[in-house]
Short mmCIF file of N, CA, C and O in Angstrom, two decimals:
data_model
loop_
_atom_site.label_atom_id
_atom_site.label_comp_id
_atom_site.label_asym_id
_atom_site.label_seq_id
_atom_site.Cartn_x
_atom_site.Cartn_y
_atom_site.Cartn_z
N UNK G 1 96.37 165.89 -103.83
CA UNK G 1 97.84 165.92 -104.57
C UNK G 1 98.17 164.72 -105.22
O UNK G 1 97.96 163.77 -105.65
N UNK G 2 98.30 165.05 -106.91
CA UNK G 2 98.31 164.20 -108.08
C UNK G 2 99.59 163.07 -107.78
O UNK G 2 100.61 163.32 -106.74
N UNK G 3 99.65 161.81 -108.34
CA UNK G 3 100.56 161.11 -107.98
C UNK G 3 102.07 161.43 -108.65
O UNK G 3 102.92 161.38 -108.03
N UNK G 4 102.15 162.20 -109.87
CA UNK G 4 102.96 162.92 -110.44
C UNK G 4 103.63 163.72 -109.18
O UNK G 4 105.09 163.89 -109.18
N UNK G 5 103.09 164.78 -108.56
CA UNK G 5 103.72 165.65 -108.05
C UNK G 5 104.21 164.70 -106.72
O UNK G 5 105.03 165.24 -105.92
N UNK G 6 103.34 163.98 -106.05
CA UNK G 6 103.97 162.99 -105.00
C UNK G 6 105.26 162.40 -105.29
O UNK G 6 106.32 162.54 -104.53
N UNK G 7 105.23 161.72 -106.26
CA UNK G 7 106.66 161.27 -106.65
C UNK G 7 107.72 162.09 -106.52
O UNK G 7 108.74 162.14 -106.45
N UNK G 8 107.85 163.40 -107.42
CA UNK G 8 108.45 164.61 -107.50
C UNK G 8 109.01 165.38 -106.34
O UNK G 8 110.09 165.38 -105.99
N UNK G 9 107.90 165.27 -104.96
CA UNK G 9 108.20 165.63 -104.04
C UNK G 9 109.30 164.46 -103.21
O UNK G 9 110.32 164.78 -102.40
N UNK G 10 109.20 163.19 -103.41
CA UNK G 10 109.61 162.31 -102.87
C UNK G 10 111.14 161.97 -103.59
O UNK G 10 112.24 161.14 -103.08
N UNK G 11 111.55 162.59 -104.51
CA UNK G 11 113.19 162.61 -105.31
C UNK G 11 114.05 163.27 -104.04
O UNK G 11 113.83 164.26 -103.87
N UNK G 12 114.99 162.32 -104.09
CA UNK G 12 116.15 162.49 -103.15
C UNK G 12 117.51 162.02 -103.70
O UNK G 12 117.47 161.21 -104.62
N UNK G 13 118.69 162.74 -103.42
CA UNK G 13 119.73 162.14 -103.81
C UNK G 13 120.02 160.38 -103.29
O UNK G 13 119.52 159.90 -102.57
N UNK G 14 120.59 159.77 -104.59
CA UNK G 14 120.93 158.14 -104.27
C UNK G 14 121.66 158.02 -103.40
O UNK G 14 122.21 156.84 -102.83
N UNK G 15 122.49 158.54 -102.80
CA UNK G 15 123.52 158.94 -101.60
C UNK G 15 123.54 159.40 -100.54
O UNK G 15 122.67 160.66 -100.81
N UNK G 16 124.15 159.35 -99.31
CA UNK G 16 124.18 160.44 -98.14
C UNK G 16 124.80 161.89 -98.69
O UNK G 16 125.63 161.63 -99.37
N UNK G 17 124.51 162.97 -98.02
CA UNK G 17 124.98 164.09 -98.03
C UNK G 17 126.51 164.29 -97.48
O UNK G 17 127.18 163.41 -96.77
N UNK G 18 127.43 164.56 -98.76
CA UNK G 18 129.14 164.50 -98.41
C UNK G 18 129.39 165.60 -97.43
O UNK G 18 128.70 166.37 -96.87
N UNK G 19 130.45 165.08 -96.62
CA UNK G 19 130.43 166.09 -95.66
C UNK G 19 131.46 167.02 -96.02
O UNK G 19 131.58 168.56 -95.63
N UNK G 20 132.76 166.61 -97.01
CA UNK G 20 133.57 167.57 -97.60
C UNK G 20 133.36 168.13 -98.97
O UNK G 20 132.91 167.11 -100.02
N UNK G 21 133.35 169.21 -99.03
CA UNK G 21 133.61 169.99 -100.52
C UNK G 21 134.01 168.99 -101.62
O UNK G 21 133.49 168.43 -102.94
N UNK G 22 135.17 168.37 -101.41
CA UNK G 22 135.65 167.49 -102.17
C UNK G 22 135.07 166.25 -102.77
O UNK G 22 135.00 165.64 -103.81
N UNK G 23 134.21 165.64 -101.46
CA UNK G 23 133.42 164.44 -102.13
C UNK G 23 132.07 164.64 -102.50
O UNK G 23 132.13 164.09 -103.59
N UNK G 24 131.52 165.95 -102.49
CA UNK G 24 130.76 166.51 -103.26
C UNK G 24 130.96 166.82 -104.73
O UNK G 24 130.42 166.49 -105.90
N UNK G 25 132.48 167.46 -105.13
CA UNK G 25 132.77 167.48 -106.21
C UNK G 25 132.92 166.14 -106.80
O UNK G 25 132.81 165.97 -108.07
N UNK G 26 133.51 164.95 -106.08
CA UNK G 26 133.60 164.09 -106.97
C UNK G 26 132.22 163.36 -107.39
O UNK G 26 132.04 162.51 -108.19
N UNK G 27 131.02 163.59 -106.34
CA UNK G 27 129.94 162.82 -107.01
C UNK G 27 129.16 163.65 -108.22
O UNK G 27 128.70 163.22 -108.84
N UNK G 28 129.68 164.68 -108.18
CA UNK G 28 129.10 165.87 -109.34
C UNK G 28 129.84 165.32 -110.36
O UNK G 28 129.20 164.79 -111.60
N UNK G 29 131.03 164.96 -110.65
CA UNK G 29 132.08 164.65 -111.55
C UNK G 29 131.85 162.82 -112.28
O UNK G 29 131.83 162.52 -113.42
N UNK G 30 130.97 162.26 -110.93
CA UNK G 30 130.81 160.84 -111.40
C UNK G 30 129.33 161.06 -112.07
O UNK G 30 128.82 159.91 -112.03
N UNK G 31 128.55 162.28 -111.78
CA UNK G 31 127.36 162.09 -112.52
C UNK G 31 126.30 161.37 -111.61
O UNK G 31 125.50 160.34 -112.49
N UNK G 32 126.66 161.02 -110.53
CA UNK G 32 125.68 160.30 -109.17
C UNK G 32 124.62 161.23 -108.65
O UNK G 32 123.33 160.33 -108.76
N UNK G 33 124.87 162.27 -108.55
CA UNK G 33 123.29 163.44 -108.02
C UNK G 33 122.33 163.31 -109.14
O UNK G 33 122.64 163.39 -110.66
N UNK G 34 121.14 163.76 -108.94
CA UNK G 34 120.02 163.83 -109.42
C UNK G 34 119.67 165.26 -109.40
O UNK G 34 119.65 166.23 -108.10
N UNK G 35 118.62 165.57 -110.39
CA UNK G 35 117.72 167.07 -109.97
C UNK G 35 116.60 166.53 -109.14
O UNK G 35 115.93 165.81 -108.99
N UNK G 36 115.62 167.46 -109.20
CA UNK G 36 114.53 167.48 -108.63
C UNK G 36 113.37 166.64 -109.35
O UNK G 36 112.28 165.92 -108.56
N UNK G 37 113.56 166.00 -110.55
CA UNK G 37 112.87 165.14 -111.31
C UNK G 37 113.39 164.22 -111.14
O UNK G 37 112.97 162.86 -112.07
N UNK G 38 114.61 163.74 -110.64
CA UNK G 38 114.88 162.29 -110.73
C UNK G 38 116.20 162.31 -111.92
O UNK G 38 116.78 161.03 -112.13
N UNK G 39 116.28 163.13 -112.65
CA UNK G 39 117.34 163.03 -113.65
C UNK G 39 118.49 163.02 -113.11
O UNK G 39 119.01 164.17 -112.55
N UNK G 40 119.80 162.46 -113.87
CA UNK G 40 120.95 162.48 -113.33
C UNK G 40 121.58 163.86 -113.58
O UNK G 40 121.48 164.54 -115.15
N UNK G 41 122.38 164.68 -113.06
CA UNK G 41 123.20 165.70 -113.26
C UNK G 41 124.23 165.52 -114.28
O UNK G 41 124.92 164.39 -113.44
N UNK G 42 124.33 166.38 -115.25
CA UNK G 42 125.34 166.04 -116.21
C UNK G 42 126.53 166.78 -115.79
O UNK G 42 126.62 168.20 -116.48
N UNK G 43 127.55 166.90 -114.82
CA UNK G 43 128.21 167.93 -114.33
C UNK G 43 129.65 168.22 -115.28
O UNK G 43 129.66 167.31 -116.11
N UNK G 44 129.87 169.73 -115.52
CA UNK G 44 131.01 169.78 -116.14
C UNK G 44 131.60 171.23 -115.79
O UNK G 44 131.06 171.66 -114.66
N UNK G 45 132.77 172.04 -116.06
CA UNK G 45 133.09 172.77 -115.66
C UNK G 45 132.02 174.32 -116.36
O UNK G 45 131.70 174.12 -117.65
N UNK G 46 132.09 174.85 -115.34
CA UNK G 46 130.87 176.17 -115.72
C UNK G 46 132.15 176.91 -116.63
O UNK G 46 132.85 177.55 -116.50
N UNK G 47 131.37 177.26 -117.70
CA UNK G 47 132.09 178.39 -118.59
C UNK G 47 132.14 179.53 -118.23
O UNK G 47 133.14 180.34 -118.57
N UNK G 48 131.53 180.18 -117.00
CA UNK G 48 131.77 181.48 -116.79
C UNK G 48 132.42 181.45 -115.51
O UNK G 48 133.44 182.30 -115.58
N UNK G 49 132.60 180.39 -114.84
CA UNK G 49 133.63 180.64 -113.45
C UNK G 49 134.63 179.34 -113.32
O UNK G 49 135.39 179.29 -112.39
N UNK G 50 134.29 178.38 -114.02
CA UNK G 50 135.03 176.92 -114.16
C UNK G 50 135.09 175.95 -112.94
O UNK G 50 135.68 175.38 -112.65
N UNK G 51 133.75 176.34 -111.79
CA UNK G 51 133.39 175.61 -111.30
C UNK G 51 132.70 174.79 -111.73
O UNK G 51 132.51 174.79 -113.00
N UNK G 52 132.37 173.41 -110.90
CA UNK G 52 131.64 172.59 -111.56
C UNK G 52 129.95 172.78 -111.55
O UNK G 52 129.43 173.46 -110.55
N UNK G 53 129.34 172.61 -112.75
CA UNK G 53 127.62 173.03 -113.28
C UNK G 53 127.49 171.86 -111.71
O UNK G 53 127.52 170.91 -111.82
N UNK G 54 126.25 172.24 -110.89
CA UNK G 54 125.64 171.65 -110.13
C UNK G 54 124.16 171.93 -110.06
O UNK G 54 123.36 171.48 -109.24
N UNK G 55 123.81 172.69 -111.21
CA UNK G 55 122.24 172.88 -111.11
C UNK G 55 121.82 174.22 -110.53
O UNK G 55 120.64 175.06 -110.64
N UNK G 56 122.44 175.18 -109.72
CA UNK G 56 122.26 176.07 -108.94
C UNK G 56 122.63 177.41 -109.97
O UNK G 56 123.38 177.17 -111.02
N UNK G 57 122.56 178.24 -109.69
CA UNK G 57 122.59 179.44 -110.94
C UNK G 57 123.96 180.35 -110.19
O UNK G 57 124.18 180.25 -109.26
N UNK G 58 124.80 180.41 -111.20
CA UNK G 58 126.12 180.57 -110.96
C UNK G 58 126.24 182.18 -111.16
O UNK G 58 125.43 182.85 -111.50
N UNK G 59 127.13 182.80 -109.75
CA UNK G 59 126.81 184.14 -109.87
C UNK G 59 127.37 184.63 -111.06
O UNK G 59 126.84 186.00 -111.30
N UNK G 60 128.38 184.27 -111.87
CA UNK G 60 128.56 184.98 -112.75
C UNK G 60 127.86 185.07 -114.21
O UNK G 60 128.03 185.59 -115.00
N UNK G 61 126.58 184.12 -113.96
CA UNK G 61 125.63 184.25 -114.97
C UNK G 61 124.95 185.47 -114.78
O UNK G 61 124.09 185.84 -115.49
N UNK G 62 125.09 186.34 -113.55
CA UNK G 62 124.16 187.52 -113.46
C UNK G 62 124.99 188.91 -113.58
O UNK G 62 126.27 188.81 -113.44
N UNK G 63 124.21 189.93 -114.07
CA UNK G 63 125.17 191.13 -113.78
C UNK G 63 125.37 191.58 -112.38
O UNK G 63 124.77 191.15 -111.45
N UNK G 64 126.48 191.96 -111.97
CA UNK G 64 127.01 192.48 -110.45
C UNK G 64 126.05 193.72 -109.94
O UNK G 64 126.51 194.68 -110.91
N UNK G 65 125.52 193.60 -108.99
CA UNK G 65 125.11 194.73 -108.78
C UNK G 65 125.80 195.81 -108.07
O UNK G 65 125.49 196.71 -108.20
N UNK G 66 126.86 195.32 -107.40
CA UNK G 66 127.99 196.24 -107.22
C UNK G 66 129.01 196.87 -108.25
O UNK G 66 128.94 198.10 -108.31
N UNK G 67 129.43 196.19 -108.60
CA UNK G 67 130.76 196.53 -109.94
C UNK G 67 130.22 197.09 -111.35
O UNK G 67 130.79 197.27 -112.49
N UNK G 68 128.55 195.99 -111.66
CA UNK G 68 128.10 196.25 -112.82
C UNK G 68 128.74 195.65 -113.66
O UNK G 68 128.51 195.51 -115.09
N UNK G 69 129.54 194.30 -113.53
CA UNK G 69 130.14 193.54 -114.51
C UNK G 69 129.02 192.61 -114.95
O UNK G 69 128.10 192.14 -114.80
N UNK G 70 128.94 192.16 -116.69
CA UNK G 70 128.42 191.56 -117.18
C UNK G 70 128.33 190.56 -117.03
O UNK G 70 129.10 189.78 -116.50
N UNK G 71 126.90 189.46 -117.46
CA UNK G 71 127.19 188.37 -117.33
C UNK G 71 128.13 187.68 -118.00
O UNK G 71 128.45 187.83 -119.09
N UNK G 72 128.75 186.69 -117.41
CA UNK G 72 130.13 185.97 -118.23
C UNK G 72 131.29 186.37 -117.85
O UNK G 72 132.67 185.96 -118.33
N UNK G 73 131.22 187.68 -117.14
CA UNK G 73 132.45 188.54 -117.05
C UNK G 73 132.74 188.56 -115.51
O UNK G 73 132.08 188.36 -114.49
N UNK G 74 134.22 188.39 -114.96
CA UNK G 74 134.26 188.31 -113.63
C UNK G 74 133.99 189.80 -112.82
O UNK G 74 134.21 190.59 -113.64
N UNK G 75 133.80 189.95 -111.78
CA UNK G 75 133.94 191.34 -110.95
C UNK G 75 135.04 191.86 -110.91
O UNK G 75 135.97 191.50 -111.43
N UNK G 76 134.70 193.05 -111.10
CA UNK G 76 135.78 194.22 -110.92
C UNK G 76 136.22 194.86 -109.80
O UNK G 76 135.43 195.58 -109.06
N UNK G 77 137.41 195.05 -109.43
CA UNK G 77 137.77 195.97 -108.31
C UNK G 77 137.58 197.60 -108.75
O UNK G 77 137.52 197.93 -109.86
N UNK G 78 137.50 198.50 -107.61
CA UNK G 78 137.29 199.61 -108.17
C UNK G 78 138.71 200.27 -108.96
O UNK G 78 138.19 201.19 -109.72
N UNK G 79 139.76 199.86 -108.77
CA UNK G 79 140.79 200.10 -109.42
C UNK G 79 140.72 199.61 -110.83
O UNK G 79 141.60 200.12 -112.21
N UNK G 80 139.60 198.84 -111.33
CA UNK G 80 139.56 198.23 -112.47
C UNK G 80 140.22 196.48 -113.04
O UNK G 80 139.90 196.18 -113.81
N UNK G 81 141.13 196.43 -111.92
CA UNK G 81 141.51 195.11 -111.88
C UNK G 81 140.80 194.11 -111.90
O UNK G 81 139.55 194.15 -111.00
N UNK G 82 140.83 192.99 -112.31
CA UNK G 82 139.57 191.68 -111.84
C UNK G 82 139.73 191.05 -110.64
O UNK G 82 140.98 191.04 -109.75
N UNK G 83 138.48 191.32 -109.68
CA UNK G 83 138.46 190.73 -108.20
C UNK G 83 138.62 189.03 -108.40
O UNK G 83 138.33 188.57 -109.31
N UNK G 84 139.28 189.01 -107.19
CA UNK G 84 139.85 186.92 -107.27
C UNK G 84 138.48 186.67 -106.66
O UNK G 84 138.51 185.14 -106.79
N UNK G 85 137.02 187.04 -106.12
CA UNK G 85 136.01 186.60 -105.88
C UNK G 85 134.84 187.25 -106.34
O UNK G 85 135.19 188.70 -106.51
N UNK G 86 133.53 186.65 -106.46
CA UNK G 86 132.47 187.58 -106.66
C UNK G 86 132.27 188.42 -105.66
O UNK G 86 132.46 187.91 -104.44
N UNK G 87 131.65 189.20 -105.89
CA UNK G 87 131.24 190.46 -104.75
C UNK G 87 129.92 189.60 -103.96
O UNK G 87 129.28 188.62 -104.59
N UNK G 88 129.75 189.88 -102.90
CA UNK G 88 128.99 189.42 -101.84
C UNK G 88 127.67 189.50 -102.45
O UNK G 88 126.41 188.59 -102.35
N UNK G 89 127.21 190.89 -103.17
CA UNK G 89 125.70 191.37 -103.62
C UNK G 89 125.62 190.39 -104.78
O UNK G 89 124.33 189.86 -104.91
N UNK G 90 126.58 189.74 -105.67
CA UNK G 90 126.25 189.02 -106.72
C UNK G 90 125.94 187.45 -106.39
O UNK G 90 124.90 187.08 -107.15
N UNK G 91 126.54 187.02 -104.95
CA UNK G 91 126.43 185.73 -104.52
C UNK G 91 125.03 185.75 -104.07
O UNK G 91 124.21 184.64 -104.35
N UNK G 92 124.68 186.93 -103.67
CA UNK G 92 123.16 187.13 -102.87
C UNK G 92 122.23 187.20 -103.94
O UNK G 92 120.61 186.35 -103.75
N UNK G 93 122.46 187.45 -105.18
CA UNK G 93 121.42 187.88 -106.07
C UNK G 93 121.18 186.07 -106.80
O UNK G 93 119.86 185.88 -107.23
N UNK G 94 122.30 185.65 -107.28
CA UNK G 94 122.11 184.12 -107.32
C UNK G 94 121.43 183.32 -106.22
O UNK G 94 120.55 182.36 -106.71
N UNK G 95 121.67 183.58 -105.07
CA UNK G 95 120.88 182.80 -104.07
C UNK G 95 119.35 182.91 -104.15
O UNK G 95 118.33 182.18 -104.26
N UNK G 96 119.19 184.41 -104.35
CA UNK G 96 117.62 184.79 -104.53
C UNK G 96 117.26 184.19 -105.68
O UNK G 96 115.88 183.98 -105.80
N UNK G 97 118.07 183.99 -106.77
CA UNK G 97 117.26 183.46 -108.07
C UNK G 97 117.09 182.00 -107.71
O UNK G 97 116.26 181.64 -108.13
N UNK G 98 117.79 181.42 -107.07
CA UNK G 98 117.45 179.87 -106.95
C UNK G 98 116.51 179.83 -105.78
O UNK G 98 115.41 178.67 -105.98
N UNK G 99 116.62 180.82 -104.76
CA UNK G 99 114.61 180.62 -103.83
C UNK G 99 113.92 180.96 -105.09
O UNK G 99 112.58 180.30 -104.59
N UNK G 100 113.78 181.68 -106.12
CA UNK G 100 112.79 182.00 -106.96
C UNK G 100 112.20 180.47 -107.52
O UNK G 100 111.17 180.04 -107.60
N UNK G 101 113.41 179.99 -107.78
CA UNK G 101 113.59 178.76 -108.68
C UNK G 101 112.78 177.85 -107.69
O UNK G 101 111.97 176.73 -108.38
N UNK G 102 113.21 177.64 -106.81
CA UNK G 102 112.76 176.68 -105.62
C UNK G 102 111.05 177.18 -105.38
O UNK G 102 110.20 175.94 -105.47
N UNK G 103 111.00 178.15 -105.15
CA UNK G 103 109.06 178.67 -105.03
C UNK G 103 108.55 178.39 -106.08
O UNK G 103 106.98 177.87 -106.11
N UNK G 104 109.10 178.16 -107.14
CA UNK G 104 108.29 177.63 -108.45
C UNK G 104 108.46 176.27 -108.53
O UNK G 104 107.81 175.65 -110.08
N UNK G 105 108.79 175.58 -107.84
CA UNK G 105 108.90 173.77 -107.79
C UNK G 105 109.80 173.60 -109.23
O UNK G 105 109.73 173.07 -110.20
N UNK G 106 111.16 174.47 -109.70
CA UNK G 106 111.95 174.48 -110.73
C UNK G 106 112.64 173.13 -110.64
O UNK G 106 113.08 172.61 -109.80
N UNK G 107 112.27 171.67 -111.52
CA UNK G 107 112.93 170.71 -111.34
C UNK G 107 114.04 170.49 -111.84
O UNK G 107 115.09 169.35 -111.55
N UNK G 108 114.81 171.61 -112.28
CA UNK G 108 116.19 171.38 -112.80
C UNK G 108 117.05 171.70 -111.50
O UNK G 108 118.39 171.69 -111.65
N UNK G 109 116.53 172.08 -110.65
CA UNK G 109 117.52 172.25 -109.25
C UNK G 109 117.79 170.86 -108.89
O UNK G 109 117.34 170.04 -108.76
N UNK G 110 118.81 170.79 -107.73
CA UNK G 110 119.53 169.47 -107.02
C UNK G 110 118.37 168.98 -106.15
O UNK G 110 117.82 169.92 -105.23
N UNK G 111 118.21 168.03 -105.84
CA UNK G 111 117.28 167.33 -105.78
C UNK G 111 117.82 167.28 -103.91
O UNK G 111 119.14 167.24 -103.50
N UNK G 112 116.68 167.37 -102.82
CA UNK G 112 117.21 166.91 -101.75
C UNK G 112 118.13 166.01 -101.19
O UNK G 112 118.00 165.14 -101.83
N UNK G 113 118.70 165.86 -100.03
CA UNK G 113 119.56 164.87 -99.58
C UNK G 113 118.74 164.07 -98.70
O UNK G 113 117.72 164.42 -98.19
N UNK G 114 118.93 162.86 -98.70
CA UNK G 114 118.27 162.13 -97.83
C UNK G 114 118.38 162.20 -96.36
O UNK G 114 119.40 162.55 -95.88
N UNK G 115 117.24 162.08 -95.69
CA UNK G 115 117.17 162.36 -94.24
C UNK G 115 117.96 161.41 -93.32
O UNK G 115 118.15 160.08 -93.61
#
């Protein structure tokens, strides 16, 4: 294993894992967290869903497999009204995209927490 690969694998967050969502959000807003290359994550509001950007794939950036909502658009109910949450299949698609990114060692993903 090359020294660069070993160094990248050793990158962890500079703080312990937060217990509560609010703590995680505060760390994101303070730009304390790092990606797998050790670079600081610069968070802000996601233009698609208004959540904080954390390096993971936003479900709203993908086509919804259930209602066919375009990327950047909210999911729709069968009545045509805007759904108040992402459809589960859209969330699953975003998680699958992140698993593919992790399998290819995408360094823009959030670094793991220290043990």
